Amino acid sequence: MSILIDKNTKVITQGITGATGLFHAQGARDYGTQMVGGVTPGKGGTSVDGFPIFNTVEDAVNATGATASVIYVPPVGSADAIMEAVDAGIELVICITEGVPVLDMVKVQKYMQGRNCRLIGPNCPGVITPGECKIGIMPGYIHKPGPVGVVSRSGTLTYEAVWQLTTRDIGQTTCVGIGGDPVNGTSHLDVLKMFEADPATKAVIMIGEIGGDAEEQAAAYVRDHMTKPVAAFIAGATAPAGKRMGHAGAIISGGKGDAASKKAFLAECGISVADSPADMATALLNIWTP
Amino acid sequence: MNIHEYQAKAILRNFGVPVPDGHVVYNSNLARDWARRLGDGPWAVKAQIHAGGRGKGGGVKIAKTPDEVRQYAKDMFGMTLVTHQTGPEGKTVKRVLVENASRIADEFYVSFLVDRATDRVTLMASAEGGMDIEEVAAKTPEKLFFEAIDPVVGLTAFQARKVAFKLGLEMPQVKQAVPLLLNVYKAFVESDCSLLEINPMILTAEGNLLCIDAKLNFDENALFRHLRIRDLRDYDEEDPMEIEASQYDLSYIALDGNIGCMVNGAGLAMATMDIIKHTGGEPANFLDVGGGATIERVTEAFKIILSDNKVKGILVNIFGGIMKCDVIATGIIEAAKQVGVSIPLVVRLEGTNVEKGRKLLAESGLNIVSAEGMADAAEKIVKAVNG
């Protein structure tokens, strides 16, 4: 078992004829993901490296039966690409693109209300269920199948956590990168609920950052409803207020969202908080035995 | 991206929002002459820097005569203004805004921002105008009013009315507040702001609403569709190294420590700063080289880090991911040779072909210390710098 994706998930790539889109579609296919085609307006009916191309997501869904889509479309067209996938009945949309305007995402969130679709991202590494399905830009080989769920706002820091687990011979059910933007499709809380409901997931690592209060909301859920052990790390303890730390969402503003207060609240909620990013797996093993 | 008050007011004026008539000047004689052109006085003379709290530092004056305008402007040009938002080094005043001053009967606070909790643009208002809004939020949160805005229909007249009545306005002013707020919202959306703050919006003695100070921040991700807003950028207000880094799509922020960091990915970059601090060192910067750590980008990153003469050592932390470690190692070696790194350099590589990468670093003939894992890397660089 896993969350969001498994070996049966059929995936199309929006923006497949761009260098990035094609590179990662190939990487996902090599990993064993069912990459069934791609969408590039104007190139429908052709193919690239064995991937059939369609003009619209609707055409791609009708022809392939895809239920998931991954988006590598540049920022200017990302919001439109997400909405096109939603309209075509795609159930899981993963937007990798970095730099999507926040007001575009405000509109997308409104557009998605009441529809049977989940968005992951934007500005995220994607989702992987090790050994079964990889959708996104993460390196597949650092993962291995197992009992730990991982959810994070960042890319390489997620790899760091996964690597700490894998080198200790602890595998993962599913790793979800929710992205570093202030307005995104899926929150830490959403993913924790899915991990709680997934019988295969026995424990969770949650990686957060400064900015906003999404980590606190997730922590309150851990305190009140979660039966599985959760470890966490919050990046940005050394970040000064008012400076955006790379991610659009990673900014301490209005005296809120600093790492110290986040860590303190998480610990209050019964989460094992790592002070050092080198100790993410250790923090989990302090409260859980595989 | 931030802009000056006078630029913010020009944008608001274009959207039909009432702001005082004024003009920005670069010397004091022009300040006097523009004062005469603007009206009979009194006038507000306001130093233009990208920071709040200017009044307390002597950056805002009310002048009764054109000669007073000239004198105040003269005092302000070249002065280093230190406020709670500038840092201890302050900012040098190079532009001054002269505008008609008003008699103030009451003051209000109005802002629009993207609320992460609701994924909506939210109107925030308070009758405690002119005050530090963070203080109001902390001490008297009941005095703050919020309206979440539907992105499809936009701010509605009834929402604007609700807020206006909560601010305690009388009906004639409510009638002014509704179009004012609707137009400010329009300015926010059409300019892709991340924050638009009017503090204060005043009620004049004559019974008119007027926005006498305004601050606009823009969503960097949306600047690609706002060429005219990008023109408003004042590079004098930004850190020269941060400007240089942005030319190479490097995300760089200078800090006060002495250990330079070069990392791929924003989250890992923050975490690397954290582990340096955790190990007893002080990071000199945040630097995200992005996904592709190419020779060119790594070279530029080294140059930027080394141009900060506080830096006594560099920690490179790259999680290779898709890129192979031997390729990254080659990039680091080439860059280090080109730039001539003479201070301690600790490199932590992880990912495909990591052994090959470490071997290359060891055989490079350069003074590079290879590290395994983040903890090891942090200990090595802190030891090298602190002794």
XYZ file of C-alpha atoms in Angstrom:
677
model
C 0.000 0.000 0.000
C 0.968 3.622 -0.391
C -0.725 6.967 -0.858
C -1.609 8.922 -4.020
C 0.216 6.716 -6.556
C 1.155 3.080 -7.133
C 2.222 0.712 -9.911
C -1.161 1.011 -11.644
C -1.071 4.821 -11.951
C -1.072 5.998 -15.573
C 0.666 9.322 -16.037
C 0.817 11.920 -18.784
C 3.350 14.738 -18.993
C 2.190 18.276 -19.833
C 5.047 20.069 -21.544
C 6.656 16.817 -22.700
C 8.514 18.311 -25.660
C 10.504 20.714 -23.472
C 13.967 19.504 -22.459
C 13.046 19.223 -18.778
C 9.710 17.520 -19.396
C 11.172 14.911 -21.713
C 14.209 14.229 -19.511
C 12.079 13.524 -16.458
C 9.426 11.592 -18.413
C 12.209 9.279 -19.559
C 13.591 9.016 -16.038
C 10.163 8.125 -14.656
C 9.619 5.522 -17.376
C 13.024 3.989 -16.642
C 11.978 3.760 -12.999
C 8.955 1.714 -14.037
C 6.242 4.377 -13.945
C 3.487 3.972 -16.538
C 4.247 7.103 -18.519
C 1.562 6.808 -21.180
C 2.040 9.983 -23.181
C 2.298 13.736 -23.206
C 0.621 16.982 -24.167
C 2.090 19.772 -26.265
C -0.382 21.967 -28.175
C 0.359 21.826 -31.908
C 2.271 18.555 -31.780
C -0.699 16.212 -31.380
C -0.450 13.032 -33.459
C 3.335 12.955 -33.334
C 5.497 11.198 -30.796
C 8.758 11.787 -28.969
C 10.984 8.904 -27.857
C 8.033 6.538 -27.951
C 5.674 8.826 -26.007
C 2.499 9.631 -28.003
C 1.767 13.382 -28.002
C -1.675 14.988 -27.852
C -2.854 18.549 -28.422
C -5.038 18.654 -25.324
C -5.223 16.873 -21.986
C -8.751 15.783 -22.891
C -7.438 13.939 -25.969
C -4.659 12.365 -23.922
C -7.054 11.146 -21.231
C -9.482 9.714 -23.798
C -6.718 7.860 -25.619
C -4.635 6.618 -22.677
C -6.915 6.415 -19.646
C -4.399 8.453 -17.632
C -5.511 9.508 -14.143
C -2.431 11.519 -13.210
C -0.602 14.369 -14.887
C 2.763 15.960 -14.239
C 3.343 19.549 -15.361
C 6.642 21.010 -16.603
C 5.000 23.913 -18.446
C 6.791 27.289 -17.850
C 5.296 29.670 -15.220
C 3.414 31.797 -17.736
C 1.252 28.798 -18.678
C 1.323 26.682 -15.502
C -2.004 27.769 -14.024
C -3.738 27.174 -17.331
C -2.118 23.734 -17.614
C -3.326 22.791 -14.120
C -6.891 23.889 -14.913
C -6.838 22.012 -18.217
C -5.873 18.812 -16.397
C -8.593 19.363 -13.784
C -11.176 19.964 -16.510
C -10.164 16.775 -18.318
C -10.939 14.683 -15.242
C -7.380 14.025 -14.098
C -7.494 12.947 -10.436
C -3.943 13.841 -9.444
C -2.090 16.837 -10.870
C 1.548 17.338 -9.904
C 2.983 20.722 -10.884
C 6.782 20.751 -10.783
C 7.183 24.259 -12.250
C 8.920 26.839 -10.061
C 7.929 30.517 -10.236
C 4.159 30.417 -10.714
C 2.600 33.809 -9.780
C 0.756 33.536 -6.489
C -2.404 35.245 -7.771
C -2.568 32.613 -10.530
C -2.587 29.972 -7.812
C -5.337 31.827 -5.924
C -7.488 31.479 -9.038
C -6.522 27.827 -9.515
C -7.498 26.994 -5.939
C -10.911 28.568 -6.526
C -11.287 26.721 -9.832
C -10.540 23.379 -8.163
C -13.151 23.779 -5.428
C -15.726 20.997 -5.563
C -13.833 19.032 -8.199
C -12.572 15.524 -7.721
C -8.916 16.377 -8.174
C -5.873 16.770 -5.976
C -3.068 19.167 -6.852
C 0.481 18.701 -5.549
C 2.736 21.746 -5.895
C 3.616 23.931 -7.665
C 7.380 24.349 -7.143
C 7.794 20.811 -5.861
C 9.935 17.732 -6.614
C 6.879 15.471 -7.063
C 5.703 12.212 -5.509
C 7.302 8.779 -5.371
C 6.078 5.404 -4.145
C 9.408 3.546 -4.106
C 9.627 0.508 -6.336
C 6.297 1.289 -7.995
C 5.841 4.769 -9.357
C 7.927 7.942 -9.576
C 6.367 11.200 -10.756
C 8.752 14.126 -10.648
C 12.387 15.092 -10.561
C 13.687 13.187 -7.518
C 16.479 10.627 -8.043
C 14.809 7.221 -7.827
C 17.737 5.214 -6.518
C 17.956 6.940 -3.117
C 14.548 5.509 -2.168
C 13.541 2.000 -1.150
C 10.140 0.454 -0.377
C 9.237 0.345 3.309
C 7.074 1.698 6.124
C 7.906 5.433 6.470
C 5.907 8.235 4.876
C 7.804 11.462 4.096
C 6.222 14.858 3.464
C 8.175 18.032 2.805
C 8.061 21.521 1.322
C 11.527 21.246 -0.183
C 13.284 19.058 -2.748
C 16.897 18.349 -1.864
C 16.169 18.440 1.862
C 13.639 15.659 1.267
C 16.325 13.654 -0.517
C 18.505 14.207 2.536
C 15.831 12.739 4.846
C 15.112 9.842 2.498
C 18.827 9.082 2.209
C 19.173 9.044 5.997
C 16.397 6.444 6.102
C 17.605 4.331 3.190
C 21.204 4.164 4.465
C 19.752 2.811 7.742
C 17.888 0.202 5.692
C 14.512 1.814 6.393
C 12.260 2.170 3.347
C 9.426 4.535 2.490
C 5.765 4.045 1.560
C 5.414 7.306 -0.320
C 7.409 10.559 -0.348
C 5.460 13.709 -1.126
C 7.041 17.079 -1.965
C 4.270 19.634 -1.496
C 6.312 22.590 -2.728
C 7.711 25.822 -1.328
C 5.109 28.336 -2.485
C 2.729 30.207 -0.172
C -0.391 29.015 -2.032
C -0.214 25.372 -3.041
C -2.560 22.492 -3.743
C -1.786 20.121 -0.897
C -0.693 20.893 2.649
C 1.297 18.973 5.243
C -2.018 18.355 7.003
C -3.623 16.797 3.888
C -0.699 14.397 3.499
C -0.619 13.456 7.197
C -4.307 12.482 6.978
C -3.499 10.220 4.027
C -0.560 8.619 5.854
C -2.753 8.053 8.931
C -5.297 6.253 6.732
C -2.699 4.156 4.899
C -2.164 0.787 6.627
C 1.322 0.359 5.142
C 2.624 3.616 6.607
C 3.864 3.004 10.154
C 5.657 6.275 10.866
C 6.128 9.701 9.274
C 8.862 12.293 8.771
C 7.543 15.809 8.180
C 9.928 18.472 6.932
C 8.855 22.072 7.210
C 10.256 25.533 6.718
C 9.886 29.002 8.159
C 6.865 30.998 6.978
C 3.113 30.542 7.375
C 1.524 28.182 9.874
C 0.926 25.025 7.827
C 3.313 23.010 10.018
C 1.436 24.113 13.140
C -1.901 23.034 11.653
C -0.404 19.659 10.800
C 1.037 19.364 14.312
C -2.367 20.020 15.889
C -3.723 17.128 13.827
C -0.889 14.904 15.037
C -1.724 15.837 18.628
C -5.479 15.304 18.294
C -5.928 12.506 15.768
C -2.799 10.748 14.668
C -1.927 7.285 16.002
C 1.409 6.955 14.174
C 4.721 8.409 15.377
C 5.868 11.587 13.624
C 9.340 13.143 13.526
C 10.044 16.575 12.071
C 12.644 19.115 11.085
C 12.018 22.820 10.464
C 14.520 24.536 8.169
C 15.401 28.192 8.599
C 16.379 28.626 12.267
C 19.131 30.991 11.124
C 17.029 32.951 8.623
C 16.558 36.669 9.341
C 13.038 38.156 9.347
C 11.722 39.731 6.159
C 14.114 37.940 3.788
C 12.747 35.376 1.393
C 14.879 32.241 1.659
C 14.674 31.044 -1.930
C 11.174 29.616 -1.677
C 8.448 32.237 -2.057
C 6.791 30.834 1.046
C 9.899 30.752 3.207
C 9.785 34.172 4.795
C 9.314 35.285 8.375
C 6.779 38.111 8.208
C 4.796 40.016 10.760
C 6.769 38.313 13.533
C 5.229 34.978 12.568
C 6.528 31.746 11.135
C 9.981 31.602 12.706
C 11.635 28.231 13.254
C 11.916 28.413 17.047
C 8.185 28.894 17.650
C 7.325 26.221 15.085
C 9.682 23.706 16.678
C 8.350 24.445 20.147
C 4.746 23.956 19.035
C 5.559 20.723 17.194
C 7.304 19.327 20.264
C 4.281 20.290 22.408
C 2.141 18.246 20.044
C 4.199 15.126 20.663
C 6.347 15.285 17.549
C 10.012 14.273 17.797
C 11.766 17.383 16.495
C 15.311 17.163 15.105
C 17.466 20.184 15.954
C 19.954 19.293 13.236
C 19.061 18.320 9.673
C 21.587 15.472 10.025
C 19.324 13.900 12.665
C 15.990 13.569 10.864
C 16.055 9.760 10.750
C 17.510 9.602 14.256
C 14.666 11.757 15.567
C 12.199 9.236 14.166
C 14.118 6.237 15.530
C 14.092 7.862 18.984
C 10.323 7.330 19.149
C 9.808 4.397 16.817
C 11.368 0.996 16.171
C 10.974 -0.386 12.657
C 10.348 43.532 -5.024
C 9.782 46.819 -3.192
C 9.275 50.306 -4.583
C 9.347 53.817 -3.149
C 6.356 55.557 -1.618
C 6.096 58.076 -4.469
C 6.048 55.239 -7.000
C 3.403 53.388 -5.017
C 1.264 56.511 -4.916
C 1.626 56.992 -8.670
C 0.324 53.474 -9.236
C -2.598 54.036 -6.870
C -3.396 57.378 -8.523
C -3.603 55.582 -11.877
C -6.255 53.316 -10.409
C -8.306 56.258 -9.177
C -7.291 56.040 -5.531
C -7.136 59.465 -3.804
C -3.538 60.348 -2.873
C -2.015 63.798 -2.224
C -0.631 65.764 -5.171
C 3.121 65.577 -5.004
C 6.387 65.252 -6.863
C 9.681 63.466 -6.309
C 12.851 65.571 -6.490
C 16.596 64.968 -6.438
C 17.739 68.387 -5.167
C 16.503 70.945 -2.701
C 15.947 73.858 -5.111
C 13.586 71.691 -7.107
C 11.854 70.763 -3.863
C 11.107 74.434 -3.223
C 9.960 75.078 -6.792
C 7.706 72.033 -6.869
C 6.188 73.084 -3.544
C 5.164 76.401 -5.132
C 3.695 74.587 -8.127
C 1.741 72.143 -5.948
C -0.187 74.714 -3.919
C -0.189 77.105 -1.006
C 1.104 74.753 1.647
C 1.651 73.344 4.094
C 3.681 70.604 2.470
C 4.963 67.233 3.561
C 8.659 66.596 2.816
C 9.364 62.871 2.886
C 12.651 61.001 2.488
C 12.261 58.118 0.032
C 13.942 54.942 1.245
C 12.691 51.355 1.282
C 11.895 51.226 4.979
C 9.158 52.199 7.384
C 9.500 54.292 10.549
C 10.985 57.265 8.661
C 9.186 59.887 10.729
C 10.968 58.984 13.962
C 14.363 59.214 12.261
C 13.725 62.724 10.887
C 12.760 61.580 7.409
C 9.300 63.193 7.386
C 8.728 66.933 7.971
C 5.845 69.351 7.548
C 6.889 72.679 5.992
C 4.877 75.919 6.068
C 6.814 77.867 3.436
C 8.594 76.924 0.196
C 11.894 77.927 1.787
C 11.213 75.553 4.643
C 10.558 72.837 2.086
C 13.931 73.593 0.562
C 15.677 73.533 3.934
C 14.117 70.245 5.037
C 14.915 68.643 1.685
C 18.492 69.929 1.931
C 18.819 68.359 5.386
C 17.492 65.064 4.092
C 19.590 64.626 0.950
C 22.601 62.481 1.749
C 21.525 61.852 5.308
C 21.756 58.297 6.644
C 18.346 57.410 7.942
C 18.255 54.695 10.576
C 14.868 53.178 11.389
C 13.743 49.894 12.940
C 13.534 48.473 9.397
C 16.867 49.644 7.942
C 19.250 47.825 10.252
C 21.923 49.694 12.228
C 23.799 50.814 9.083
C 20.778 52.813 7.875
C 20.023 53.981 4.359
C 21.188 57.039 2.458
C 18.479 59.423 1.237
C 18.746 60.213 -2.479
C 15.149 61.040 -3.375
C 12.663 63.279 -1.585
C 8.916 63.488 -2.081
C 7.241 66.886 -1.735
C 3.480 66.825 -1.483
C 0.517 68.796 -0.215
C -0.099 68.157 3.470
C -3.589 67.680 4.870
C -5.284 68.459 8.139
C -5.980 65.071 9.703
C -9.246 64.397 11.544
C -8.806 60.623 11.827
C -6.444 57.836 10.724
C -7.046 54.285 9.535
C -5.046 51.269 8.438
C -5.893 49.366 5.237
C -4.007 46.548 3.568
C -4.439 43.733 1.083
C -2.368 40.560 1.152
C -2.505 36.911 0.120
C -3.654 34.883 3.116
C -1.991 31.463 3.028
C -4.604 29.952 5.343
C -7.538 30.701 3.022
C -5.665 30.901 -0.318
C -7.454 34.211 -0.861
C -6.534 37.844 -1.158
C -7.673 39.373 2.117
C -8.594 42.937 3.023
C -7.361 43.877 6.464
C -8.409 47.143 8.130
C -8.190 48.868 11.470
C -9.265 52.155 13.019
C -5.827 52.285 14.649
C -4.255 54.089 11.722
C -0.669 55.285 11.714
C 0.303 52.700 14.309
C 2.521 49.679 13.894
C -0.039 47.113 12.735
C 1.921 44.186 14.158
C 1.541 45.778 17.567
C -2.212 46.216 17.018
C -2.486 42.563 15.935
C -0.604 41.404 19.016
C -2.247 43.616 21.642
C -5.767 44.324 20.361
C -6.617 41.765 17.659
C -10.326 42.645 18.032
C -9.557 46.014 16.436
C -8.529 44.343 13.163
C -11.171 43.519 10.563
C -10.787 41.002 7.736
C -12.630 40.275 4.502
C -11.523 37.297 2.368
C -12.049 38.058 -1.304
C -13.466 35.694 -3.901
C -10.964 35.749 -6.794
C -13.708 35.431 -9.402
C -15.996 38.296 -8.348
C -13.293 40.341 -6.646
C -13.877 42.643 -3.682
C -17.602 43.384 -3.505
C -19.232 46.685 -2.572
C -20.953 45.085 0.415
C -17.640 43.860 1.793
C -16.157 47.331 1.407
C -19.257 48.802 3.154
C -18.971 46.322 6.020
C -15.369 47.316 6.597
C -16.122 51.038 6.283
C -18.887 50.829 8.911
C -16.637 48.788 11.223
C -14.028 51.536 10.938
C -16.698 53.878 12.307
C -17.127 56.004 9.197
C -20.258 58.114 8.608
C -22.358 57.525 5.506
C -20.762 60.271 3.348
C -17.332 58.737 4.003
C -18.656 55.178 3.550
C -19.667 56.304 0.069
C -16.081 57.388 -0.554
C -14.571 54.284 1.042
C -16.355 51.804 -1.236
C -14.858 52.950 -4.564
C -11.555 53.661 -2.820
C -11.240 50.099 -1.504
C -12.463 48.569 -4.763
C -9.848 50.538 -6.667
C -7.061 49.607 -4.254
C -8.025 45.949 -4.689
C -7.912 46.422 -8.446
C -4.427 47.934 -8.171
C -3.334 44.981 -6.028
C -4.533 42.353 -8.483
C -3.554 44.069 -11.717
C -0.060 44.810 -10.427
C 0.421 41.306 -8.925
C 1.195 42.651 -5.469
C 2.093 40.393 -2.586
C 1.350 43.173 -0.082
C -0.322 46.543 -0.466
C -0.459 48.613 2.687
C -1.996 52.042 3.216
C -0.998 53.389 6.592
C -2.524 55.728 7.196
C -5.598 56.345 5.157
C -6.852 59.582 6.640
C -10.096 61.463 7.039
C -9.256 65.086 6.335
C -10.726 67.986 8.278
C -12.783 68.678 5.147
C -14.336 65.189 5.338
C -12.422 63.445 2.552
C -10.636 60.103 2.607
C -7.031 60.276 1.412
C -4.183 57.747 1.320
C -1.160 59.602 2.656
C 1.305 56.720 2.870
C 1.458 53.556 0.789
C 3.731 50.545 0.553
C 3.610 48.051 -2.309
C 5.485 44.749 -2.525
C 5.318 42.730 -5.721
C 5.292 38.982 -6.300
C 8.702 38.288 -7.856
C 7.239 35.329 -9.741
C 4.818 37.632 -11.577
C 7.282 40.350 -12.598
C 7.706 38.724 -16.009
C 4.363 40.226 -17.017
C 5.030 43.698 -15.553
C 7.833 45.377 -17.468
C 6.866 48.841 -16.232
C 6.937 47.736 -12.617
C 10.368 46.180 -13.111
C 11.514 49.613 -14.313
C 10.721 50.989 -10.847
C 13.353 48.855 -9.155
C 15.876 51.001 -7.269
C 19.145 49.088 -7.208
C 20.597 51.567 -4.682
C 18.215 50.055 -2.149
C 19.463 46.495 -2.623
C 22.539 44.560 -1.589
C 24.999 44.732 -4.539
C 25.958 41.086 -4.115
C 22.323 40.010 -4.143
C 21.882 41.944 -7.413
C 24.982 40.289 -8.881
C 23.723 36.840 -7.834
C 20.321 37.426 -9.403
C 22.017 38.004 -12.787
C 23.058 34.335 -12.696
C 19.766 33.057 -11.268
C 21.498 32.326 -8.006
C 19.410 32.922 -4.923
C 21.741 34.698 -2.482
C 21.200 36.493 0.809
C 24.049 37.966 2.824
C 24.227 37.256 6.562
C 26.629 38.285 9.322
C 28.738 35.131 9.852
C 32.043 33.967 8.358
C 31.252 30.590 6.768
C 30.168 30.863 3.152
C 27.636 28.280 1.978
C 26.916 26.934 -1.488
C 24.013 24.495 -1.642
C 21.544 23.173 -4.196
C 17.901 23.661 -3.222
C 16.371 26.291 -0.938
C 15.351 23.884 1.821
C 18.753 22.196 1.972
C 20.428 25.625 1.830
C 18.482 26.777 4.894
C 19.198 23.479 6.633
C 22.918 23.871 5.886
C 22.929 27.322 7.496
C 21.123 25.799 10.468
C 23.595 22.956 10.951
C 26.550 25.374 10.804
C 24.967 27.386 13.598
C 24.049 24.189 15.452
C 27.709 23.101 15.291
C 28.961 26.407 16.700
C 29.695 28.383 13.525
C 28.003 31.357 11.860
C 26.795 31.219 8.232
C 27.844 34.166 6.049
C 25.081 33.698 3.519
C 22.196 31.755 2.075
C 23.033 30.600 -1.453
C 20.986 28.260 -3.598
C 22.791 27.321 -6.832
C 19.642 25.654 -8.125
C 19.174 22.298 -9.779
C 22.009 22.324 -12.288
C 25.291 22.992 -10.515
C 27.175 23.775 -13.742
C 30.753 25.038 -13.837
C 29.573 28.528 -14.734
C 27.075 28.759 -11.899
C 29.465 27.279 -9.345
C 32.193 29.692 -10.498
C 29.906 32.697 -10.130
C 28.734 31.414 -6.761
C 32.341 31.165 -5.539
C 33.045 34.705 -6.762
C 30.049 36.099 -4.926
C 30.826 34.266 -1.696
C 34.487 35.340 -1.823
C 33.646 38.989 -2.496
C 32.398 39.088 1.098
C 35.661 39.621 2.984
C 34.168 38.336 6.236
C 34.197 34.829 4.754
C 36.916 32.661 6.311
C 35.845 29.288 4.895
C 33.356 27.769 2.460
C 31.060 24.796 2.814
C 29.706 23.276 -0.391
C 26.780 20.913 0.189
C 25.360 19.338 -2.958
C 22.843 16.506 -3.015
C 23.519 15.328 -6.551
C 20.167 13.795 -7.268
C 19.892 13.554 -11.014
C 23.339 15.042 -11.613
C 26.322 12.765 -11.192
C 28.770 13.607 -8.405
C 31.877 13.258 -10.592
C 30.439 15.933 -12.895
C 29.738 18.228 -9.947
C 33.200 17.581 -8.490
C 34.775 18.548 -11.808
C 32.729 21.750 -11.766
C 33.828 22.623 -8.243
C 37.504 21.938 -9.023
C 37.425 23.998 -12.232
C 35.657 26.849 -10.488
C 37.988 26.778 -7.498
C 40.988 26.902 -9.839
C 39.568 29.780 -11.879
C 38.612 31.843 -8.875
C 41.591 30.884 -6.759
C 40.088 29.789 -3.467
C 42.710 30.254 -0.771
C 40.543 29.726 2.308
C 39.407 26.349 3.695
C 36.927 24.597 1.419
C 34.848 21.677 2.681
C 32.801 19.787 0.125
C 30.021 17.375 0.924
C 28.714 15.476 -2.081
C 25.970 12.898 -2.146
C 24.365 11.093 -5.035
C 25.299 8.983 -8.043
C 29.029 8.232 -8.479
C 29.852 9.780 -5.118
C 33.069 7.738 -4.766
C 34.347 8.965 -8.128
C 33.499 12.526 -7.094
C 35.369 12.291 -3.790
C 38.366 10.750 -5.545
C 38.474 13.642 -8.008
C 38.377 16.170 -5.149
C 41.143 14.320 -3.276
C 43.389 14.165 -6.350
C 42.752 17.735 -7.488
C 45.805 19.109 -5.721
C 43.560 21.771 -4.257
C 43.094 22.269 -0.559
C 39.662 20.655 -0.513
C 38.399 18.712 2.481
C 35.890 16.043 1.579
C 33.060 15.336 4.012
C 30.583 12.507 4.457
C 27.137 13.627 5.529
C 25.950 17.034 6.730
C 27.094 16.654 10.333
C 30.645 15.759 9.280
C 30.714 18.638 6.806
C 29.561 21.161 9.398
C 32.092 19.952 11.978
C 34.940 20.148 9.487
C 34.205 23.669 8.289
C 33.535 25.043 11.762
C 36.800 23.514 12.982
C 38.707 24.923 9.997
C 37.347 28.428 10.576
C 37.211 28.601 14.372
C 40.360 26.518 14.862
